mmCIF file of C-alpha atoms in Angstrom:
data_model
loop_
_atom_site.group_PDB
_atom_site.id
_atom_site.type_symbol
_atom_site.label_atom_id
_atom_site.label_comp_id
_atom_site.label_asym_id
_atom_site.label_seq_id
_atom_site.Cartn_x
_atom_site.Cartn_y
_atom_site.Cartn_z
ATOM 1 C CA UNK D 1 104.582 123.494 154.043
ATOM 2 C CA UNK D 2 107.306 121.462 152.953
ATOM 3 C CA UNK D 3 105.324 118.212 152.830
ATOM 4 C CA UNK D 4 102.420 119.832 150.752
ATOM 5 C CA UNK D 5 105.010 120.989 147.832
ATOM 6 C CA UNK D 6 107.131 118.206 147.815
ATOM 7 C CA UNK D 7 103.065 116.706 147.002
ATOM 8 C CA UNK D 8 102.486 118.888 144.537
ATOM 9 C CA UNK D 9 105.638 118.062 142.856
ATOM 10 C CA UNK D 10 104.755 114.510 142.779
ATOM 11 C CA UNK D 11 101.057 115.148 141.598
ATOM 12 C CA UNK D 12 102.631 117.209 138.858
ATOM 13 C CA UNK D 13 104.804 114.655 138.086
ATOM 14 C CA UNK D 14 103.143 111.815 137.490
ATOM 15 C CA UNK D 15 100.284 114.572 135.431
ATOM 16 C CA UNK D 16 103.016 114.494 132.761
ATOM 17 C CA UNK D 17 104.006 110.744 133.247
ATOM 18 C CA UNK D 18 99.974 109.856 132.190
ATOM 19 C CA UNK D 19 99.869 112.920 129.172
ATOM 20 C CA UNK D 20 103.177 111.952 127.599
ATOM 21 C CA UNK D 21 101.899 107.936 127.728
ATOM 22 C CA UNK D 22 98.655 109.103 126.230
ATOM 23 C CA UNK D 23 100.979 110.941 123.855
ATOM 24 C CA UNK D 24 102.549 108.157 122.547
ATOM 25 C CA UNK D 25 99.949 106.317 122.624
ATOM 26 C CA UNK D 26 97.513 108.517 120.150
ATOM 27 C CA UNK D 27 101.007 108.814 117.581
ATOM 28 C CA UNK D 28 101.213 104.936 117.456
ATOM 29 C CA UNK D 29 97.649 104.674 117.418
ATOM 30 C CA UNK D 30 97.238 107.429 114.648
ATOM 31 C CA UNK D 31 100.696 106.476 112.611
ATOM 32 C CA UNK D 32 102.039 103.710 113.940
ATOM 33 C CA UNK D 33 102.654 101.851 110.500
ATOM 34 C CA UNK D 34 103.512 105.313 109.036
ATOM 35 C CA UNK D 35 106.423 105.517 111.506
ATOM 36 C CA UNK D 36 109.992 103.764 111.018
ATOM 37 C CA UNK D 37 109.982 101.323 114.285
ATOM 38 C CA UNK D 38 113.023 99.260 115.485
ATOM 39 C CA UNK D 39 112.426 95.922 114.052
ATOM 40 C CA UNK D 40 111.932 93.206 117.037
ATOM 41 C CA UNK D 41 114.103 90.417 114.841
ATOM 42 C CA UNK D 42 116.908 91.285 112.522
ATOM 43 C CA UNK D 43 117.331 88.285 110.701
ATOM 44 C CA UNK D 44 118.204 89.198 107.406
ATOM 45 C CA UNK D 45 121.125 91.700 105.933
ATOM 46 C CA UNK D 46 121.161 92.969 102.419
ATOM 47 C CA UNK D 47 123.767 94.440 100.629
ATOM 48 C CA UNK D 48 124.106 96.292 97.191
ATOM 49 C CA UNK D 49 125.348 99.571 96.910
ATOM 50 C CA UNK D 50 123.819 99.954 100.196
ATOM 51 C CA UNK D 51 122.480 97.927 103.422
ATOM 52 C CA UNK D 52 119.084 96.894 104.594
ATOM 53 C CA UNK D 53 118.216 94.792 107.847
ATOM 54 C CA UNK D 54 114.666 93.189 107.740
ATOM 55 C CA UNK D 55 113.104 90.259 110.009
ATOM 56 C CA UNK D 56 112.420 86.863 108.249
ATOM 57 C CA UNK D 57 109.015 87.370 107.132
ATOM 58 C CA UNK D 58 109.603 90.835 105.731
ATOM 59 C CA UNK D 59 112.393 89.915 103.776
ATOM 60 C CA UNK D 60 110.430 86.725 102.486
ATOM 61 C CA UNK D 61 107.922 88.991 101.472
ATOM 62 C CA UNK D 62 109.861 91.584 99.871
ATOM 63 C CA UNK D 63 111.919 88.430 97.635
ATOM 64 C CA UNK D 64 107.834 87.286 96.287
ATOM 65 C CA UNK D 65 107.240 91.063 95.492
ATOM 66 C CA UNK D 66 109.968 91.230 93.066
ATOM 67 C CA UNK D 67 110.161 87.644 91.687
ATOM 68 C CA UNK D 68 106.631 88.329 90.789
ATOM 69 C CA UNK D 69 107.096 91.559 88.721
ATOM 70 C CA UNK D 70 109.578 89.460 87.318
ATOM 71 C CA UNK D 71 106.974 87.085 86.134
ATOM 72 C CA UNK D 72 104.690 90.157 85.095
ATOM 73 C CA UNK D 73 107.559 91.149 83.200
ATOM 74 C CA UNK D 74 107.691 94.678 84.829
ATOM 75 C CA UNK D 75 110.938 96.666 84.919
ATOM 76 C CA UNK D 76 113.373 96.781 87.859
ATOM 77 C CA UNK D 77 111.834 100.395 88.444
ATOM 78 C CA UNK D 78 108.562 98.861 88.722
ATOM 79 C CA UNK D 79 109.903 96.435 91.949
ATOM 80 C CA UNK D 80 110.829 99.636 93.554
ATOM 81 C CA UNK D 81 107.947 101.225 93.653
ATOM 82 C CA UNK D 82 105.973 98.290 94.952
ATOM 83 C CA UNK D 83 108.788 97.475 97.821
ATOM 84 C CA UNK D 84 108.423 101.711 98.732
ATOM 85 C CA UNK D 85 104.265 100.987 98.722
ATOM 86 C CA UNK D 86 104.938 97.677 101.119
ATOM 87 C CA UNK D 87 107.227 99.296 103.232
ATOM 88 C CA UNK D 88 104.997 102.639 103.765
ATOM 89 C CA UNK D 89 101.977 100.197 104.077
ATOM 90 C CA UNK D 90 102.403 97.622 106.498
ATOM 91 C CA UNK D 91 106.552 97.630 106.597
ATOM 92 C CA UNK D 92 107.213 94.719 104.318
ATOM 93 C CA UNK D 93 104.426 92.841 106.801
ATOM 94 C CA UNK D 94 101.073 90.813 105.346
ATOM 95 C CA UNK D 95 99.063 92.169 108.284
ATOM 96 C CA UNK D 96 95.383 91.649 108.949
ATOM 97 C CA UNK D 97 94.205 94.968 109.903
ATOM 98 C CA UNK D 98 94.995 99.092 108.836
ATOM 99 C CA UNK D 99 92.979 101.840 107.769
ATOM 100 C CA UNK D 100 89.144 101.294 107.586
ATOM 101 C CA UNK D 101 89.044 97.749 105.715
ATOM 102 C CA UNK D 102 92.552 97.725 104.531
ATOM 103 C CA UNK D 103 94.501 94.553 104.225
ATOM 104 C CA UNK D 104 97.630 92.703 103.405
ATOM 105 C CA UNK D 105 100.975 94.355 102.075
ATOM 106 C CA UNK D 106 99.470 97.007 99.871
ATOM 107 C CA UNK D 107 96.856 97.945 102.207
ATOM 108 C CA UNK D 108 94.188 97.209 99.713
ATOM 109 C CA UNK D 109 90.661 97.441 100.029
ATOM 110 C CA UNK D 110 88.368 94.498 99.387
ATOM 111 C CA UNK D 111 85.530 97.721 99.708
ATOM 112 C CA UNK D 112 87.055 99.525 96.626
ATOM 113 C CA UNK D 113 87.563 96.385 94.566
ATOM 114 C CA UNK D 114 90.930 94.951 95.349
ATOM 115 C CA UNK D 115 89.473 91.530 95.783
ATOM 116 C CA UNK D 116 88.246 89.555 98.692
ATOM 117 C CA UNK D 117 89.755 89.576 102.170
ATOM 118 C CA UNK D 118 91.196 86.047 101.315
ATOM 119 C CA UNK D 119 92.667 86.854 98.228
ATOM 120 C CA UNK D 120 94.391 90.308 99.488
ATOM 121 C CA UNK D 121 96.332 88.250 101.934
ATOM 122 C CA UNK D 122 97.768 85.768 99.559
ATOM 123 C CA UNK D 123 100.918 87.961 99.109
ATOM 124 C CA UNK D 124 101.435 87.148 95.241
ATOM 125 C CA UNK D 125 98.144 88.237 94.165
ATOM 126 C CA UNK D 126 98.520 91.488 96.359
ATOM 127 C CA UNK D 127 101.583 92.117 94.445
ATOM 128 C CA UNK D 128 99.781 91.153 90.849
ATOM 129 C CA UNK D 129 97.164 93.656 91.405
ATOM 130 C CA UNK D 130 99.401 96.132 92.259
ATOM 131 C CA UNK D 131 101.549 95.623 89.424
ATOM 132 C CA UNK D 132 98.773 95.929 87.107
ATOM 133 C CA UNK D 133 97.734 98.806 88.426
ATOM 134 C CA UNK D 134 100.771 100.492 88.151
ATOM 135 C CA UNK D 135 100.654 99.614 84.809
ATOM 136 C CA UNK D 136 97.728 101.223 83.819
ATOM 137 C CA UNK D 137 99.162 104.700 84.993
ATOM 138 C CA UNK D 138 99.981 107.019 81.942
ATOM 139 C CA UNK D 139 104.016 107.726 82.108
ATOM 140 C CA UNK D 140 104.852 106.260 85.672
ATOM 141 C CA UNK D 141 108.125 105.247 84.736
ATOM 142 C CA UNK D 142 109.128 108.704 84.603
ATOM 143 C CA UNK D 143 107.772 109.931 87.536
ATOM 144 C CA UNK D 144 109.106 109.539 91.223
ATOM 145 C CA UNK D 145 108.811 106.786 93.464
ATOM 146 C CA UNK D 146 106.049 108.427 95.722
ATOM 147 C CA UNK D 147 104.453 110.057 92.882
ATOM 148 C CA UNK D 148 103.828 106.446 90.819
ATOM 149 C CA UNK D 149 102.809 105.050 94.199
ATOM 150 C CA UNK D 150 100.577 107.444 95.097
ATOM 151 C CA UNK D 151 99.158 107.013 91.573
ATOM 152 C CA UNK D 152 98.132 103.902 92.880
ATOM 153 C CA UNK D 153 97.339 103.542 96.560
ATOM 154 C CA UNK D 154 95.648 107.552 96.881
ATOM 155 C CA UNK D 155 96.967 107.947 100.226
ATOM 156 C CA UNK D 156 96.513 110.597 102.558
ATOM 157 C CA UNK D 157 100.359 110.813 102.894
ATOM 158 C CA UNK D 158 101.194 111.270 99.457
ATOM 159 C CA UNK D 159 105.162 111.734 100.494
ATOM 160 C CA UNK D 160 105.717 109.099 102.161
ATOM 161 C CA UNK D 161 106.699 106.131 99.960
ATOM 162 C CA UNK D 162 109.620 108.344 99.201
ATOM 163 C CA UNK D 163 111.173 108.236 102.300
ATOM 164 C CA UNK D 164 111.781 104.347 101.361
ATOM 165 C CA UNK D 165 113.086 104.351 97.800
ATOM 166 C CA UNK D 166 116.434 103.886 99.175
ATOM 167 C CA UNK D 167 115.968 100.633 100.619
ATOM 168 C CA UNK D 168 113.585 99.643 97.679
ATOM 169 C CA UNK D 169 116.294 100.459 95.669
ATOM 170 C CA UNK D 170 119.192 98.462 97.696
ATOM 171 C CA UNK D 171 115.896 95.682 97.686
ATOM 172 C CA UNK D 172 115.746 95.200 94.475
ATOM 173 C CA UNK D 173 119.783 95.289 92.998
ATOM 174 C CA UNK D 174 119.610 91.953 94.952
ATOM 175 C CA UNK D 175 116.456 90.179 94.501
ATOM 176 C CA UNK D 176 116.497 91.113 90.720
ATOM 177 C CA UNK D 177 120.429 89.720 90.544
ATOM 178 C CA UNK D 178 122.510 92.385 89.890
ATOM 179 C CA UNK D 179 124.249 91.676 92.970
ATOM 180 C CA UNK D 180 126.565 88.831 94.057
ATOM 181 C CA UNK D 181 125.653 86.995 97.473
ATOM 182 C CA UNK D 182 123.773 89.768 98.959
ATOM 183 C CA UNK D 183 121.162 88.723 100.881
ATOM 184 C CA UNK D 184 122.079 86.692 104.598
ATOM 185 C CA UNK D 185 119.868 85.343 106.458
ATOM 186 C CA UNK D 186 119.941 83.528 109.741
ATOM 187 C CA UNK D 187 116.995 81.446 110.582
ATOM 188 C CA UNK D 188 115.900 79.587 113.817
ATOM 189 C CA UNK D 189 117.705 77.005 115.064
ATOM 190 C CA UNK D 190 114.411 74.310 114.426
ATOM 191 C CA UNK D 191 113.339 74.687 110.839
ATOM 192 C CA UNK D 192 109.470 75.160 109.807
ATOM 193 C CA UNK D 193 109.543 72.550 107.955
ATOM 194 C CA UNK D 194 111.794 69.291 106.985
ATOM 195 C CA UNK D 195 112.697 66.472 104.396
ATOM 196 C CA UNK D 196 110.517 65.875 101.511
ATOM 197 C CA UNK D 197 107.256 68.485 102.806
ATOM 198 C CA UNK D 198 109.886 71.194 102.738
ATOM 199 C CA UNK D 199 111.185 70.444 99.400
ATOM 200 C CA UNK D 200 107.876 69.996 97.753
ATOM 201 C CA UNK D 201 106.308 73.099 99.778
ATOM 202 C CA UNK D 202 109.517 75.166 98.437
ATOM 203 C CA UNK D 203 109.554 73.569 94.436
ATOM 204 C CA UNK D 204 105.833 74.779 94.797
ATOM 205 C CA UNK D 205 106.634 78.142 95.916
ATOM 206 C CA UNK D 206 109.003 78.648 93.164
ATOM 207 C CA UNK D 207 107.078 77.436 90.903
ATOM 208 C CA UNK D 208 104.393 80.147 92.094
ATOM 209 C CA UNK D 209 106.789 83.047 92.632
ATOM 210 C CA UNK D 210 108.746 82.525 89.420
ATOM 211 C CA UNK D 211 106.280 81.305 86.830
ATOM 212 C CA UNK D 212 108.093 77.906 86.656
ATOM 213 C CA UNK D 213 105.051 75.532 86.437
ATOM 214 C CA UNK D 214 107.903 72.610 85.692
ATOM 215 C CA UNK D 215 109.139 73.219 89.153
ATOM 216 C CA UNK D 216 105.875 72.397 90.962
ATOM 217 C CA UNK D 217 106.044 68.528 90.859
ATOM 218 C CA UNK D 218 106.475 66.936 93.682
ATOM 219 C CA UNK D 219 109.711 65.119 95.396
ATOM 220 C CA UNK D 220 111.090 63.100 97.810
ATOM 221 C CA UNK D 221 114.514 64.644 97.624
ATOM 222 C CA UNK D 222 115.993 67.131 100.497
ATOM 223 C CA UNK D 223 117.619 68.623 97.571
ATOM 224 C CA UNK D 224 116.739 70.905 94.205
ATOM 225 C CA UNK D 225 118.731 72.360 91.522
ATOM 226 C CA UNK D 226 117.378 74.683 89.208
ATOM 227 C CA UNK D 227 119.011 75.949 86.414
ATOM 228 C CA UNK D 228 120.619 78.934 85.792
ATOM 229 C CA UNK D 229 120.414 80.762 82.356
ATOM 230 C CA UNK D 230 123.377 83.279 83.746
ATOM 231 C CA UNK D 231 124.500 84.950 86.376
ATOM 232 C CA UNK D 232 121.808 87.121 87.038
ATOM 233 C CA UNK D 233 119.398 85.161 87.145
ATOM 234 C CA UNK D 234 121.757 82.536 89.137
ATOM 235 C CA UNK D 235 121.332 85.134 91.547
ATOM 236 C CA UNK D 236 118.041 85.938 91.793
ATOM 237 C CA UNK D 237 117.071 82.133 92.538
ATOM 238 C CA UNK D 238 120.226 81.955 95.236
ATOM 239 C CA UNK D 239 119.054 85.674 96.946
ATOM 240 C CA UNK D 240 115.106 84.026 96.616
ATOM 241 C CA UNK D 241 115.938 81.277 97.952
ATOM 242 C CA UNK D 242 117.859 82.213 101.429
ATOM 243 C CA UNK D 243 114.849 85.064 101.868
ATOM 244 C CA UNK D 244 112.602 82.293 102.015
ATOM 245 C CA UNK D 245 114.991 79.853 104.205
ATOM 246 C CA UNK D 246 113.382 80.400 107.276
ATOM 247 C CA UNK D 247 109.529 79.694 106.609
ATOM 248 C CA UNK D 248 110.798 76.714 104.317
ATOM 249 C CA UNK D 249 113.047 74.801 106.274
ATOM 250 C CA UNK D 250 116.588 75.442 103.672
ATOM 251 C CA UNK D 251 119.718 74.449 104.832
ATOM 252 C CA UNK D 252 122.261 75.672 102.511
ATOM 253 C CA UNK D 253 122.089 77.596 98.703
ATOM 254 C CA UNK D 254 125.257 77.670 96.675
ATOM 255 C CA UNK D 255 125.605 79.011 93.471
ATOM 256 C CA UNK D 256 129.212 79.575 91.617
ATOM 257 C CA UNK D 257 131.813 79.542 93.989
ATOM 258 C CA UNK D 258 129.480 80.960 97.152
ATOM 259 C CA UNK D 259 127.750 78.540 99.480
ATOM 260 C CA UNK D 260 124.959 79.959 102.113
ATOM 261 C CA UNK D 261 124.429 77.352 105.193
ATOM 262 C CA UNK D 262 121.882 78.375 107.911
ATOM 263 C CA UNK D 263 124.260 77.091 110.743
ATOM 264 C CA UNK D 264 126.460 80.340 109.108
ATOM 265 C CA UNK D 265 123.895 82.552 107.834
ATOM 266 C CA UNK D 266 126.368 83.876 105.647
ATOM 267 C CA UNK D 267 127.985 83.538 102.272
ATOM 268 C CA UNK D 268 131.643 81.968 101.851
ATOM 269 C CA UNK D 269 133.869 80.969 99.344
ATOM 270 C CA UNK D 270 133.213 77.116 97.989
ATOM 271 C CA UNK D 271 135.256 74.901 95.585
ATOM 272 C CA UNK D 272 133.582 76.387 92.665
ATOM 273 C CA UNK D 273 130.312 75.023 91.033
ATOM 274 C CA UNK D 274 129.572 75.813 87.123
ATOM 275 C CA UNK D 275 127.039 78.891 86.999
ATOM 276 C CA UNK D 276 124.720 77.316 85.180
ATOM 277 C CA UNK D 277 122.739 75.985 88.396
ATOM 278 C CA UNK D 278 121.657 77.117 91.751
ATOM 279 C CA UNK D 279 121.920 73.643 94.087
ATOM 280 C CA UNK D 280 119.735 74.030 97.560
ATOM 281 C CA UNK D 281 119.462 71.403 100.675
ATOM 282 C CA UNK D 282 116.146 71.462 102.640
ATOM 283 C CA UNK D 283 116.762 70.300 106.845
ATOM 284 C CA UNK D 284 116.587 66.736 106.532
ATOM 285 C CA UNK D 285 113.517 64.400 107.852
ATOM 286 C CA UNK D 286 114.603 63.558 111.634
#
C-alpha cells in the first residue's frame, strides 16, 4: 500500500513538473519579447538621473536611434518614444523574426508597407521611418509615451511602451548630451575590428548616424577627432562613440577632462583637453 502511494506521489509529481514547463513555455512563446528578461551580457551602464544596464548591441542600437532623430531634427521627446517602441518591440535588439512578418527594431512590416525585409533591418532606416511616422501624428508631442507609440506601431498591447519610458528617458539625457560621461561600456577583450578598417568602418558610421557626409572619407589613421561645437554635443559624439566601441574595435574616447579606455570601461579624470573636440583611438593593426 505504501509502495503504490509513494507512486502516485511521484506520478503526480512529475504531472506538474511537465504542465508548469508547458506553462512557461506557451508565456515565452506567446510574450516572450513582451516580457522584461534578464539580459545574458551586461556590458554597458548608463547614467543620468537614473541607471540603465544594456548588452553591447542593444546599447549600440539605442545610440543610432537617437543620433538619427538628431539628424531628422526631431525633439528629445521624439527619441523617447522611439527607444520605449524598440524596447517593447524586440528589447533594443534588430531581430529577424516577431509577430506574423514583423522585423527589425520597430517590428515593422514589409506586408503593410514599411519597406523590404532588407531595408527594415538596416537599423537607421528602421528608425527614419519611424520617425516620420511619428511625425505625421496630429499633437503627439503632447500625448504620452505609449499613446504616441501606439499611434504608430497599432499594437495589440497598447500599454506597454509605457512601462519603458523610464529608461527611454534615462536613454536619451545621455545619448542626446545633456549628461557628462554617462554611458560605460566594457567590450571583449579581442576587438571586431582593428587599425585603419576600424577607423574607416567607424568615420563611415558617423558619418551615417550623424549626417556628417565630411566624416565618411576614408583613413589610414587608428585615430579621429571630430569637432565639438559645445558641450553637448561634445557629449553626444563621446556617449556615441563608446556605445558603438564594441562592434567597432575603439580603444579609448576622451573629451574635456574625461578619458574612456576599453581596458577600464569606465570614465576617469584626464589632464584636461579643450572642449572643442572629441579625440578617439581605434585597437591598433597587430
Amino acid at each position: 500500500m505504501r509502495v503504490r502511494t509513494r507512486t502516485a506521489i511521484v506520478a503526480s509529481g512529475v504531472v506538474v513538473a511537465v504542465l508548469a514547463l508547458l506553462g512557461v513555455w506557451f508565456v515565452a512563446k506567446q510574450f516572450g519579447h513582451h516580457l522584461r528578461l534578464p539580459l545574458a551580457s551586461r556590458t554597458c551602464t548608463v547614467r543620468a538621473d537614473g541607471e540603465v544596464v544594456l548588452g553591447a548591441d542593444q546599447m549600440a542600437n539605442a545610440a543610432t536611434i537617437a543620433a538619427i532623430g538628431v539628424q531628422r531634427k526631431m525633439p528629445e521627446r521624439a527619441v523617447v518614444v522611439a527607444l520605449a517602441t524598440a524596447y517593447q518591440e524586440s528589447h533594443l535588439r534588430n531581430i529577424a523574426h516577431g509577430d506574423r512578418d514583423s522585423l527589425g527594431l520597430f517590428q515593422q512590416r514589409p506586408s503593410q508597407g514599411w519597406g523590404t525585409p532588407e531595408e527594415i533591418r538596416d537599423p537607421r532606416y528602421a528608425a527614419k521611418k519611424f520617425y516620420a511616422a511619428l511625425k505625421k501624428v496630429k499633437g503627439w508631442e503632447k500625448l504620452r509615451v505609449t499613446e504616441a507609440a501606439q499611434r504608430v506601431q497599432r499594437s495589440a498591447y497598447p500599454e506597454a511602451y509605457e512601462k519603458w519610458a523610464d529608461e527611454s528617458q534615462v536613454l536619451t539625457r545621455a545619448l542626446l548630451g545633456n549628461a557628462t560621461g554617462a554611458v560605460a561600456c566594457t567590450v571583449g577583450p579581442t576587438p571586431t575590428m582593428r587599425g585603419p578598417a576600424a577607423a574607416t568602418a567607424l568615420l563611415q558610421s558617423l558619418a551615417l548616424d550623424w549626417g556628417l557626409p565630411e566624416l565618411a572619407s576614408a583613413t589610414d589613421l587608428t585615430g579621429l577627432t571630430l569637432p565639438a561645437a559645445d558641450n553637448r554635443n561634445g557629449w553626444r559624439y563621446a556617449h556615441w562613440l563608446v556605445s558603438h566601441a564594441d562592434d567597432h574595435g575603439v580603444k579609448r574616447v576622451r573629451f574635456g577632462d574625461l578619458e574612456w579606455t576599453a581596458e577600464q570601461g569606465t570614465w576617469a579624470k584626464v589632464k584636461g583637453d579643450p572642449a572643442s573636440q572629441v579625440l578617439a583611438e581605434v585597437f591598433a593593426a597587430t
